[in-house]
Amino acid sequence: MFNTATNRLTQIKIMNLLKTPLLLAIICTPIFCFSQNASTQDSKFAVGFLSGYNRGLSFQANFTAIKPLESLPVNIRFGIGYTSLDPGNSADARRIFINNATNGVPEEKAKAFDYRLDFLWKSNLLNLEESYITFGPRYSSFTANFKYVGGNEDFDVTSKQFGLGLGAETQFLISEKLNLVVATGLDYFFNNTLKGHDTSYSPDDDNVNPRNDNQNNDEQFTYSDANKAIKQPSLMPRVMLGIVYKL
């Protein structure tokens, strides 16, 4: 009889021990499931990489905050781009910034780094599920290089410009986290001072050490002449293709 009571007590203890993890499992399972669901909810951030045409071959990387303001259907994106550009007219650049010499074989190239802040407003554009109107401020750092092989001349012309941009883009689902993105737009950069060698030309023609035009009665070159010779960013049409990965 004593053994029977002891066995009964042991069984009760074992049942109580089993109930504790079972109770924890019952309680924790919905919590775990909720946390799983929460972790797979819409992403809050995304990174992207695009390439295409931006008045030249262009590459861009960006980082997006997805709906940082819950009350507005707007994403905020910061991007950095690199573009290879046509620098302009090498013969005119030499006359306007250096001298009237014509010797040497010209080699030329130009590049621009652009920094962009975009606001992405969700739109029903083309009745596609994830389309946006994009707009925001821009900043460009432009460098054109002119080298005259055999002419002992090698110089840069630079400018720093602010601008504005407007565009549209659509994203197509590839997987749960990865989208294909097609973006088009137009950026406009405001004219700014062009600097090269020891000379600079400003939009208000408050120029430093301007050269004389030997083809026009030695009149001094103006900003208009320099801006025509050097193709710094102005109107910059964009057609880009890339991917966006949601974090």
PDB file of C-alpha atoms in Angstrom:
ATOM      1  CA  MET A   1       0.000   0.000   0.000  1.00  0.00           C
ATOM      2  CA  PHE A   2       2.888   2.291   0.835  1.00  0.00           C
ATOM      3  CA  ASN A   3       4.493   1.463  -2.506  1.00  0.00           C
ATOM      4  CA  THR A   4       1.252   2.230  -4.309  1.00  0.00           C
ATOM      5  CA  ALA A   5       1.044   5.669  -2.684  1.00  0.00           C
ATOM      6  CA  THR A   6       4.685   6.345  -3.463  1.00  0.00           C
ATOM      7  CA  ASN A   7       4.218   5.350  -7.095  1.00  0.00           C
ATOM      8  CA  ARG A   8       1.149   7.556  -7.325  1.00  0.00           C
ATOM      9  CA  LEU A   9       3.069  10.527  -5.916  1.00  0.00           C
ATOM     10  CA  THR A  10       5.910   9.928  -8.359  1.00  0.00           C
ATOM     11  CA  GLN A  11       3.489   9.840 -11.298  1.00  0.00           C
ATOM     12  CA  ILE A  12       1.949  13.143 -10.205  1.00  0.00           C
ATOM     13  CA  LYS A  13       5.402  14.767 -10.017  1.00  0.00           C
ATOM     14  CA  ILE A  14       6.308  13.479 -13.449  1.00  0.00           C
ATOM     15  CA  MET A  15       3.026  14.786 -14.887  1.00  0.00           C
ATOM     16  CA  ASN A  16       3.669  18.180 -13.317  1.00  0.00           C
ATOM     17  CA  LEU A  17       7.164  18.289 -14.826  1.00  0.00           C
ATOM     18  CA  LEU A  18       5.772  17.402 -18.220  1.00  0.00           C
ATOM     19  CA  LYS A  19       3.066  20.040 -17.941  1.00  0.00           C
ATOM     20  CA  THR A  20       5.610  22.838 -17.408  1.00  0.00           C
ATOM     21  CA  PRO A  21       7.425  22.586 -20.772  1.00  0.00           C
ATOM     22  CA  LEU A  22       4.116  21.778 -22.457  1.00  0.00           C
ATOM     23  CA  LEU A  23       2.612  24.950 -20.976  1.00  0.00           C
ATOM     24  CA  LEU A  24       5.688  26.934 -22.042  1.00  0.00           C
ATOM     25  CA  ALA A  25       5.430  25.505 -25.539  1.00  0.00           C
ATOM     26  CA  ILE A  26       1.733  26.447 -25.733  1.00  0.00           C
ATOM     27  CA  ILE A  27       2.501  29.973 -24.552  1.00  0.00           C
ATOM     28  CA  CYS A  28       5.676  30.480 -26.619  1.00  0.00           C
ATOM     29  CA  THR A  29       4.471  29.021 -29.893  1.00  0.00           C
ATOM     30  CA  PRO A  30       2.162  31.911 -30.832  1.00  0.00           C
ATOM     31  CA  ILE A  31       4.803  34.402 -29.628  1.00  0.00           C
ATOM     32  CA  PHE A  32       7.423  32.715 -31.804  1.00  0.00           C
ATOM     33  CA  CYS A  33       5.042  32.589 -34.730  1.00  0.00           C
ATOM     34  CA  PHE A  34       4.217  36.274 -34.293  1.00  0.00           C
ATOM     35  CA  SER A  35       7.898  37.170 -34.227  1.00  0.00           C
ATOM     36  CA  GLN A  36       8.446  35.092 -37.361  1.00  0.00           C
ATOM     37  CA  ASN A  37       5.611  36.923 -39.071  1.00  0.00           C
ATOM     38  CA  ALA A  38       6.917  40.275 -37.872  1.00  0.00           C
ATOM     39  CA  SER A  39      10.394  39.506 -39.215  1.00  0.00           C
ATOM     40  CA  THR A  40       8.957  38.700 -42.631  1.00  0.00           C
ATOM     41  CA  GLN A  41       6.735  41.750 -42.827  1.00  0.00           C
ATOM     42  CA  ASP A  42       7.473  44.440 -45.390  1.00  0.00           C
ATOM     43  CA  SER A  43      11.126  45.449 -45.339  1.00  0.00           C
ATOM     44  CA  LYS A  44      12.066  48.858 -43.974  1.00  0.00           C
ATOM     45  CA  PHE A  45      15.240  49.330 -46.021  1.00  0.00           C
ATOM     46  CA  ALA A  46      16.574  48.395 -49.452  1.00  0.00           C
ATOM     47  CA  VAL A  47      19.784  48.680 -51.435  1.00  0.00           C
ATOM     48  CA  GLY A  48      20.011  48.952 -55.196  1.00  0.00           C
ATOM     49  CA  PHE A  49      22.417  49.002 -58.107  1.00  0.00           C
ATOM     50  CA  LEU A  50      21.597  50.350 -61.573  1.00  0.00           C
ATOM     51  CA  SER A  51      23.410  51.000 -64.829  1.00  0.00           C
ATOM     52  CA  GLY A  52      22.428  52.571 -68.116  1.00  0.00           C
ATOM     53  CA  TYR A  53      22.418  55.856 -69.991  1.00  0.00           C
ATOM     54  CA  ASN A  54      22.777  59.245 -68.280  1.00  0.00           C
ATOM     55  CA  ARG A  55      24.187  61.317 -71.189  1.00  0.00           C
ATOM     56  CA  GLY A  56      26.852  58.615 -71.102  1.00  0.00           C
ATOM     57  CA  LEU A  57      27.479  55.211 -69.529  1.00  0.00           C
ATOM     58  CA  SER A  58      26.405  55.467 -65.910  1.00  0.00           C
ATOM     59  CA  PHE A  59      26.428  53.376 -62.735  1.00  0.00           C
ATOM     60  CA  GLN A  60      24.514  54.117 -59.548  1.00  0.00           C
ATOM     61  CA  ALA A  61      24.264  52.619 -56.062  1.00  0.00           C
ATOM     62  CA  ASN A  62      21.518  53.650 -53.654  1.00  0.00           C
ATOM     63  CA  PHE A  63      20.014  53.082 -50.218  1.00  0.00           C
ATOM     64  CA  THR A  64      16.278  53.442 -49.572  1.00  0.00           C
ATOM     65  CA  ALA A  65      14.256  53.932 -46.410  1.00  0.00           C
ATOM     66  CA  ILE A  66      10.857  52.385 -47.154  1.00  0.00           C
ATOM     67  CA  LYS A  67       7.944  54.455 -45.837  1.00  0.00           C
ATOM     68  CA  PRO A  68       9.842  56.080 -42.937  1.00  0.00           C
ATOM     69  CA  LEU A  69       6.709  58.179 -42.346  1.00  0.00           C
ATOM     70  CA  GLU A  70       3.800  55.790 -41.892  1.00  0.00           C
ATOM     71  CA  SER A  71       1.263  58.490 -42.689  1.00  0.00           C
ATOM     72  CA  LEU A  72       2.694  59.120 -46.179  1.00  0.00           C
ATOM     73  CA  PRO A  73       3.160  56.627 -49.068  1.00  0.00           C
ATOM     74  CA  VAL A  74       6.678  57.952 -49.689  1.00  0.00           C
ATOM     75  CA  ASN A  75      10.082  56.244 -49.719  1.00  0.00           C
ATOM     76  CA  ILE A  76      13.289  58.253 -49.256  1.00  0.00           C
ATOM     77  CA  ARG A  77      16.407  57.259 -51.191  1.00  0.00           C
ATOM     78  CA  PHE A  78      20.015  58.433 -51.257  1.00  0.00           C
ATOM     79  CA  GLY A  79      22.110  57.547 -54.320  1.00  0.00           C
ATOM     80  CA  ILE A  80      25.652  57.994 -55.611  1.00  0.00           C
ATOM     81  CA  GLY A  81      26.376  57.745 -59.335  1.00  0.00           C
ATOM     82  CA  TYR A  82      29.331  57.735 -61.703  1.00  0.00           C
ATOM     83  CA  THR A  83      28.985  58.721 -65.370  1.00  0.00           C
ATOM     84  CA  SER A  84      31.465  58.809 -68.245  1.00  0.00           C
ATOM     85  CA  LEU A  85      30.736  61.895 -70.355  1.00  0.00           C
ATOM     86  CA  ASP A  86      31.711  63.744 -73.522  1.00  0.00           C
ATOM     87  CA  PRO A  87      34.042  66.519 -72.235  1.00  0.00           C
ATOM     88  CA  GLY A  88      33.440  68.967 -75.073  1.00  0.00           C
ATOM     89  CA  ASN A  89      35.615  70.565 -77.768  1.00  0.00           C
ATOM     90  CA  SER A  90      39.322  70.013 -77.056  1.00  0.00           C
ATOM     91  CA  ALA A  91      40.581  72.757 -79.427  1.00  0.00           C
ATOM     92  CA  ASP A  92      38.257  75.377 -77.948  1.00  0.00           C
ATOM     93  CA  ALA A  93      39.024  74.243 -74.405  1.00  0.00           C
ATOM     94  CA  ARG A  94      42.723  74.854 -75.024  1.00  0.00           C
ATOM     95  CA  ARG A  95      42.162  78.325 -76.475  1.00  0.00           C
ATOM     96  CA  ILE A  96      39.755  79.371 -73.705  1.00  0.00           C
ATOM     97  CA  PHE A  97      41.690  77.999 -70.729  1.00  0.00           C
ATOM     98  CA  ILE A  98      45.352  77.760 -71.848  1.00  0.00           C
ATOM     99  CA  ASN A  99      46.569  79.436 -75.056  1.00  0.00           C
ATOM    100  CA  ASN A 100      46.117  79.569 -78.815  1.00  0.00           C
ATOM    101  CA  ALA A 101      48.610  76.803 -79.594  1.00  0.00           C
ATOM    102  CA  THR A 102      47.465  74.058 -81.972  1.00  0.00           C
ATOM    103  CA  ASN A 103      50.276  71.480 -81.741  1.00  0.00           C
ATOM    104  CA  GLY A 104      49.888  68.011 -80.278  1.00  0.00           C
ATOM    105  CA  VAL A 105      47.338  65.230 -80.685  1.00  0.00           C
ATOM    106  CA  PRO A 106      44.338  65.817 -78.393  1.00  0.00           C
ATOM    107  CA  GLU A 107      43.042  63.150 -76.023  1.00  0.00           C
ATOM    108  CA  GLU A 108      39.959  63.917 -73.954  1.00  0.00           C
ATOM    109  CA  LYS A 109      37.707  62.343 -71.354  1.00  0.00           C
ATOM    110  CA  ALA A 110      35.249  63.435 -68.685  1.00  0.00           C
ATOM    111  CA  LYS A 111      33.492  62.019 -65.651  1.00  0.00           C
ATOM    112  CA  ALA A 112      30.876  63.158 -63.185  1.00  0.00           C
ATOM    113  CA  PHE A 113      29.991  61.946 -59.722  1.00  0.00           C
ATOM    114  CA  ASP A 114      26.415  62.756 -58.811  1.00  0.00           C
ATOM    115  CA  TYR A 115      24.742  62.641 -55.428  1.00  0.00           C
ATOM    116  CA  ARG A 116      20.962  62.467 -55.340  1.00  0.00           C
ATOM    117  CA  LEU A 117      18.206  62.534 -52.759  1.00  0.00           C
ATOM    118  CA  ASP A 118      14.949  61.129 -54.093  1.00  0.00           C
ATOM    119  CA  PHE A 119      11.434  61.057 -52.740  1.00  0.00           C
ATOM    120  CA  LEU A 120       9.558  58.092 -54.227  1.00  0.00           C
ATOM    121  CA  TRP A 121       5.801  58.665 -54.347  1.00  0.00           C
ATOM    122  CA  LYS A 122       3.840  55.496 -55.006  1.00  0.00           C
ATOM    123  CA  SER A 123       1.780  55.792 -58.170  1.00  0.00           C
ATOM    124  CA  ASN A 124      -0.646  53.807 -60.307  1.00  0.00           C
ATOM    125  CA  LEU A 125       1.569  54.471 -63.303  1.00  0.00           C
ATOM    126  CA  LEU A 126       0.786  51.991 -66.095  1.00  0.00           C
ATOM    127  CA  ASN A 127      -1.447  50.135 -63.610  1.00  0.00           C
ATOM    128  CA  LEU A 128       1.562  48.234 -62.290  1.00  0.00           C
ATOM    129  CA  GLU A 129       1.713  47.145 -58.662  1.00  0.00           C
ATOM    130  CA  GLU A 130       4.939  48.914 -57.635  1.00  0.00           C
ATOM    131  CA  SER A 131       5.502  52.136 -59.572  1.00  0.00           C
ATOM    132  CA  TYR A 132       6.805  55.460 -58.320  1.00  0.00           C
ATOM    133  CA  ILE A 133       7.142  59.092 -59.290  1.00  0.00           C
ATOM    134  CA  THR A 134      10.604  60.258 -58.168  1.00  0.00           C
ATOM    135  CA  PHE A 135      11.826  63.786 -57.517  1.00  0.00           C
ATOM    136  CA  GLY A 136      14.487  65.540 -55.471  1.00  0.00           C
ATOM    137  CA  PRO A 137      17.680  67.621 -55.300  1.00  0.00           C
ATOM    138  CA  ARG A 138      20.945  66.765 -57.032  1.00  0.00           C
ATOM    139  CA  TYR A 139      24.647  67.633 -56.720  1.00  0.00           C
ATOM    140  CA  SER A 140      27.299  66.995 -59.375  1.00  0.00           C
ATOM    141  CA  SER A 141      31.102  67.013 -59.335  1.00  0.00           C
ATOM    142  CA  PHE A 142      32.331  67.204 -62.948  1.00  0.00           C
ATOM    143  CA  THR A 143      35.878  66.846 -64.322  1.00  0.00           C
ATOM    144  CA  ALA A 144      36.938  67.075 -67.979  1.00  0.00           C
ATOM    145  CA  ASN A 145      40.528  66.232 -68.892  1.00  0.00           C
ATOM    146  CA  PHE A 146      42.284  67.462 -72.020  1.00  0.00           C
ATOM    147  CA  LYS A 147      45.702  66.144 -72.986  1.00  0.00           C
ATOM    148  CA  TYR A 148      47.724  67.123 -76.055  1.00  0.00           C
ATOM    149  CA  VAL A 149      50.270  64.411 -76.813  1.00  0.00           C
ATOM    150  CA  GLY A 150      53.386  66.092 -78.188  1.00  0.00           C
ATOM    151  CA  GLY A 151      52.045  69.528 -77.238  1.00  0.00           C
ATOM    152  CA  ASN A 152      53.097  69.505 -73.574  1.00  0.00           C
ATOM    153  CA  GLU A 153      49.593  70.314 -72.308  1.00  0.00           C
ATOM    154  CA  ASP A 154      47.529  68.267 -69.847  1.00  0.00           C
ATOM    155  CA  PHE A 155      44.852  70.024 -67.790  1.00  0.00           C
ATOM    156  CA  ASP A 156      41.458  69.558 -66.114  1.00  0.00           C
ATOM    157  CA  VAL A 157      38.354  71.706 -66.261  1.00  0.00           C
ATOM    158  CA  THR A 158      36.074  71.242 -63.257  1.00  0.00           C
ATOM    159  CA  SER A 159      32.703  72.405 -61.968  1.00  0.00           C
ATOM    160  CA  LYS A 160      30.450  71.779 -58.961  1.00  0.00           C
ATOM    161  CA  GLN A 161      26.716  72.076 -59.563  1.00  0.00           C
ATOM    162  CA  PHE A 162      23.389  71.778 -57.801  1.00  0.00           C
ATOM    163  CA  GLY A 163      20.341  70.515 -59.631  1.00  0.00           C
ATOM    164  CA  LEU A 164      16.856  69.031 -59.535  1.00  0.00           C
ATOM    165  CA  GLY A 165      15.502  65.766 -60.896  1.00  0.00           C
ATOM    166  CA  LEU A 166      12.177  64.229 -61.866  1.00  0.00           C
ATOM    167  CA  GLY A 167      11.483  60.700 -63.038  1.00  0.00           C
ATOM    168  CA  ALA A 168       9.450  57.517 -62.893  1.00  0.00           C
ATOM    169  CA  GLU A 169      10.342  53.948 -62.098  1.00  0.00           C
ATOM    170  CA  THR A 170       8.718  50.539 -61.882  1.00  0.00           C
ATOM    171  CA  GLN A 171       9.831  47.495 -59.926  1.00  0.00           C
ATOM    172  CA  PHE A 172       9.081  43.908 -60.944  1.00  0.00           C
ATOM    173  CA  LEU A 173       9.151  41.078 -58.417  1.00  0.00           C
ATOM    174  CA  ILE A 174      11.927  38.513 -58.948  1.00  0.00           C
ATOM    175  CA  SER A 175      11.779  36.906 -55.508  1.00  0.00           C
ATOM    176  CA  GLU A 176      10.512  37.798 -52.035  1.00  0.00           C
ATOM    177  CA  LYS A 177      13.460  40.154 -51.455  1.00  0.00           C
ATOM    178  CA  LEU A 178      14.721  40.943 -54.960  1.00  0.00           C
ATOM    179  CA  ASN A 179      13.135  43.258 -57.544  1.00  0.00           C
ATOM    180  CA  LEU A 180      14.054  44.249 -61.072  1.00  0.00           C
ATOM    181  CA  VAL A 181      13.838  48.035 -61.493  1.00  0.00           C
ATOM    182  CA  VAL A 182      13.429  50.143 -64.637  1.00  0.00           C
ATOM    183  CA  ALA A 183      13.954  53.887 -64.134  1.00  0.00           C
ATOM    184  CA  THR A 184      13.697  56.890 -66.429  1.00  0.00           C
ATOM    185  CA  GLY A 185      14.012  60.572 -65.699  1.00  0.00           C
ATOM    186  CA  LEU A 186      15.537  63.954 -66.396  1.00  0.00           C
ATOM    187  CA  ASP A 187      17.960  65.877 -64.195  1.00  0.00           C
ATOM    188  CA  TYR A 188      18.724  69.555 -64.623  1.00  0.00           C
ATOM    189  CA  PHE A 189      21.905  71.128 -63.211  1.00  0.00           C
ATOM    190  CA  PHE A 190      22.350  74.849 -62.791  1.00  0.00           C
ATOM    191  CA  ASN A 191      25.317  76.543 -64.466  1.00  0.00           C
ATOM    192  CA  ASN A 192      28.288  77.154 -62.219  1.00  0.00           C
ATOM    193  CA  THR A 193      31.897  78.331 -62.420  1.00  0.00           C
ATOM    194  CA  LEU A 194      34.183  76.440 -64.787  1.00  0.00           C
ATOM    195  CA  LYS A 195      37.775  76.220 -63.532  1.00  0.00           C
ATOM    196  CA  GLY A 196      40.803  75.114 -65.541  1.00  0.00           C
ATOM    197  CA  HIS A 197      44.554  75.685 -65.225  1.00  0.00           C
ATOM    198  CA  ASP A 198      44.805  79.225 -63.734  1.00  0.00           C
ATOM    199  CA  THR A 199      41.582  80.455 -65.345  1.00  0.00           C
ATOM    200  CA  SER A 200      37.939  80.410 -64.315  1.00  0.00           C
ATOM    201  CA  TYR A 201      34.702  81.585 -65.925  1.00  0.00           C
ATOM    202  CA  SER A 202      31.588  82.334 -63.868  1.00  0.00           C
ATOM    203  CA  PRO A 203      27.947  82.717 -64.998  1.00  0.00           C
ATOM    204  CA  ASP A 204      28.020  86.410 -64.039  1.00  0.00           C
ATOM    205  CA  ASP A 205      31.253  86.835 -66.083  1.00  0.00           C
ATOM    206  CA  ASP A 206      33.235  87.770 -63.008  1.00  0.00           C
ATOM    207  CA  ASN A 207      36.072  85.768 -64.578  1.00  0.00           C
ATOM    208  CA  VAL A 208      39.622  85.138 -63.395  1.00  0.00           C
ATOM    209  CA  ASN A 209      42.484  85.448 -65.888  1.00  0.00           C
ATOM    210  CA  PRO A 210      40.317  85.019 -69.007  1.00  0.00           C
ATOM    211  CA  ARG A 211      42.139  84.348 -72.273  1.00  0.00           C
ATOM    212  CA  ASN A 212      41.962  86.487 -75.401  1.00  0.00           C
ATOM    213  CA  ASP A 213      40.238  85.219 -78.532  1.00  0.00           C
ATOM    214  CA  ASN A 214      42.756  85.650 -81.353  1.00  0.00           C
ATOM    215  CA  GLN A 215      40.023  84.843 -83.868  1.00  0.00           C
ATOM    216  CA  ASN A 216      37.843  87.723 -82.660  1.00  0.00           C
ATOM    217  CA  ASN A 217      40.056  90.820 -82.363  1.00  0.00           C
ATOM    218  CA  ASP A 218      41.604  89.506 -79.140  1.00  0.00           C
ATOM    219  CA  GLU A 219      38.434  90.079 -77.190  1.00  0.00           C
ATOM    220  CA  GLN A 220      38.319  88.185 -73.919  1.00  0.00           C
ATOM    221  CA  PHE A 221      36.450  84.916 -73.791  1.00  0.00           C
ATOM    222  CA  THR A 222      33.263  84.901 -71.723  1.00  0.00           C
ATOM    223  CA  TYR A 223      31.411  82.341 -69.637  1.00  0.00           C
ATOM    224  CA  SER A 224      29.145  81.648 -72.602  1.00  0.00           C
ATOM    225  CA  ASP A 225      32.194  80.657 -74.674  1.00  0.00           C
ATOM    226  CA  ALA A 226      33.552  78.400 -71.948  1.00  0.00           C
ATOM    227  CA  ASN A 227      30.186  76.780 -71.271  1.00  0.00           C
ATOM    228  CA  LYS A 228      29.733  76.073 -74.972  1.00  0.00           C
ATOM    229  CA  ALA A 229      33.171  74.457 -75.228  1.00  0.00           C
ATOM    230  CA  ILE A 230      32.892  72.374 -72.047  1.00  0.00           C
ATOM    231  CA  LYS A 231      29.949  69.997 -71.754  1.00  0.00           C
ATOM    232  CA  GLN A 232      29.399  70.170 -68.037  1.00  0.00           C
ATOM    233  CA  PRO A 233      26.128  68.578 -66.823  1.00  0.00           C
ATOM    234  CA  SER A 234      23.029  70.526 -67.790  1.00  0.00           C
ATOM    235  CA  LEU A 235      20.062  68.507 -69.044  1.00  0.00           C
ATOM    236  CA  MET A 236      20.789  64.894 -68.148  1.00  0.00           C
ATOM    237  CA  PRO A 237      18.256  62.324 -69.455  1.00  0.00           C
ATOM    238  CA  ARG A 238      18.375  58.981 -67.636  1.00  0.00           C
ATOM    239  CA  VAL A 239      17.344  55.442 -68.643  1.00  0.00           C
ATOM    240  CA  MET A 240      18.541  52.894 -66.076  1.00  0.00           C
ATOM    241  CA  LEU A 241      18.069  49.194 -65.393  1.00  0.00           C
ATOM    242  CA  GLY A 242      19.040  47.400 -62.213  1.00  0.00           C
ATOM    243  CA  ILE A 243      18.070  45.447 -59.116  1.00  0.00           C
ATOM    244  CA  VAL A 244      16.775  46.337 -55.658  1.00  0.00           C
ATOM    245  CA  TYR A 245      17.317  44.075 -52.663  1.00  0.00           C
ATOM    246  CA  LYS A 246      15.036  44.557 -49.679  1.00  0.00           C
ATOM    247  CA  LEU A 247      16.784  44.135 -46.336  1.00  0.00           C
TER     248      LEU A 247
END
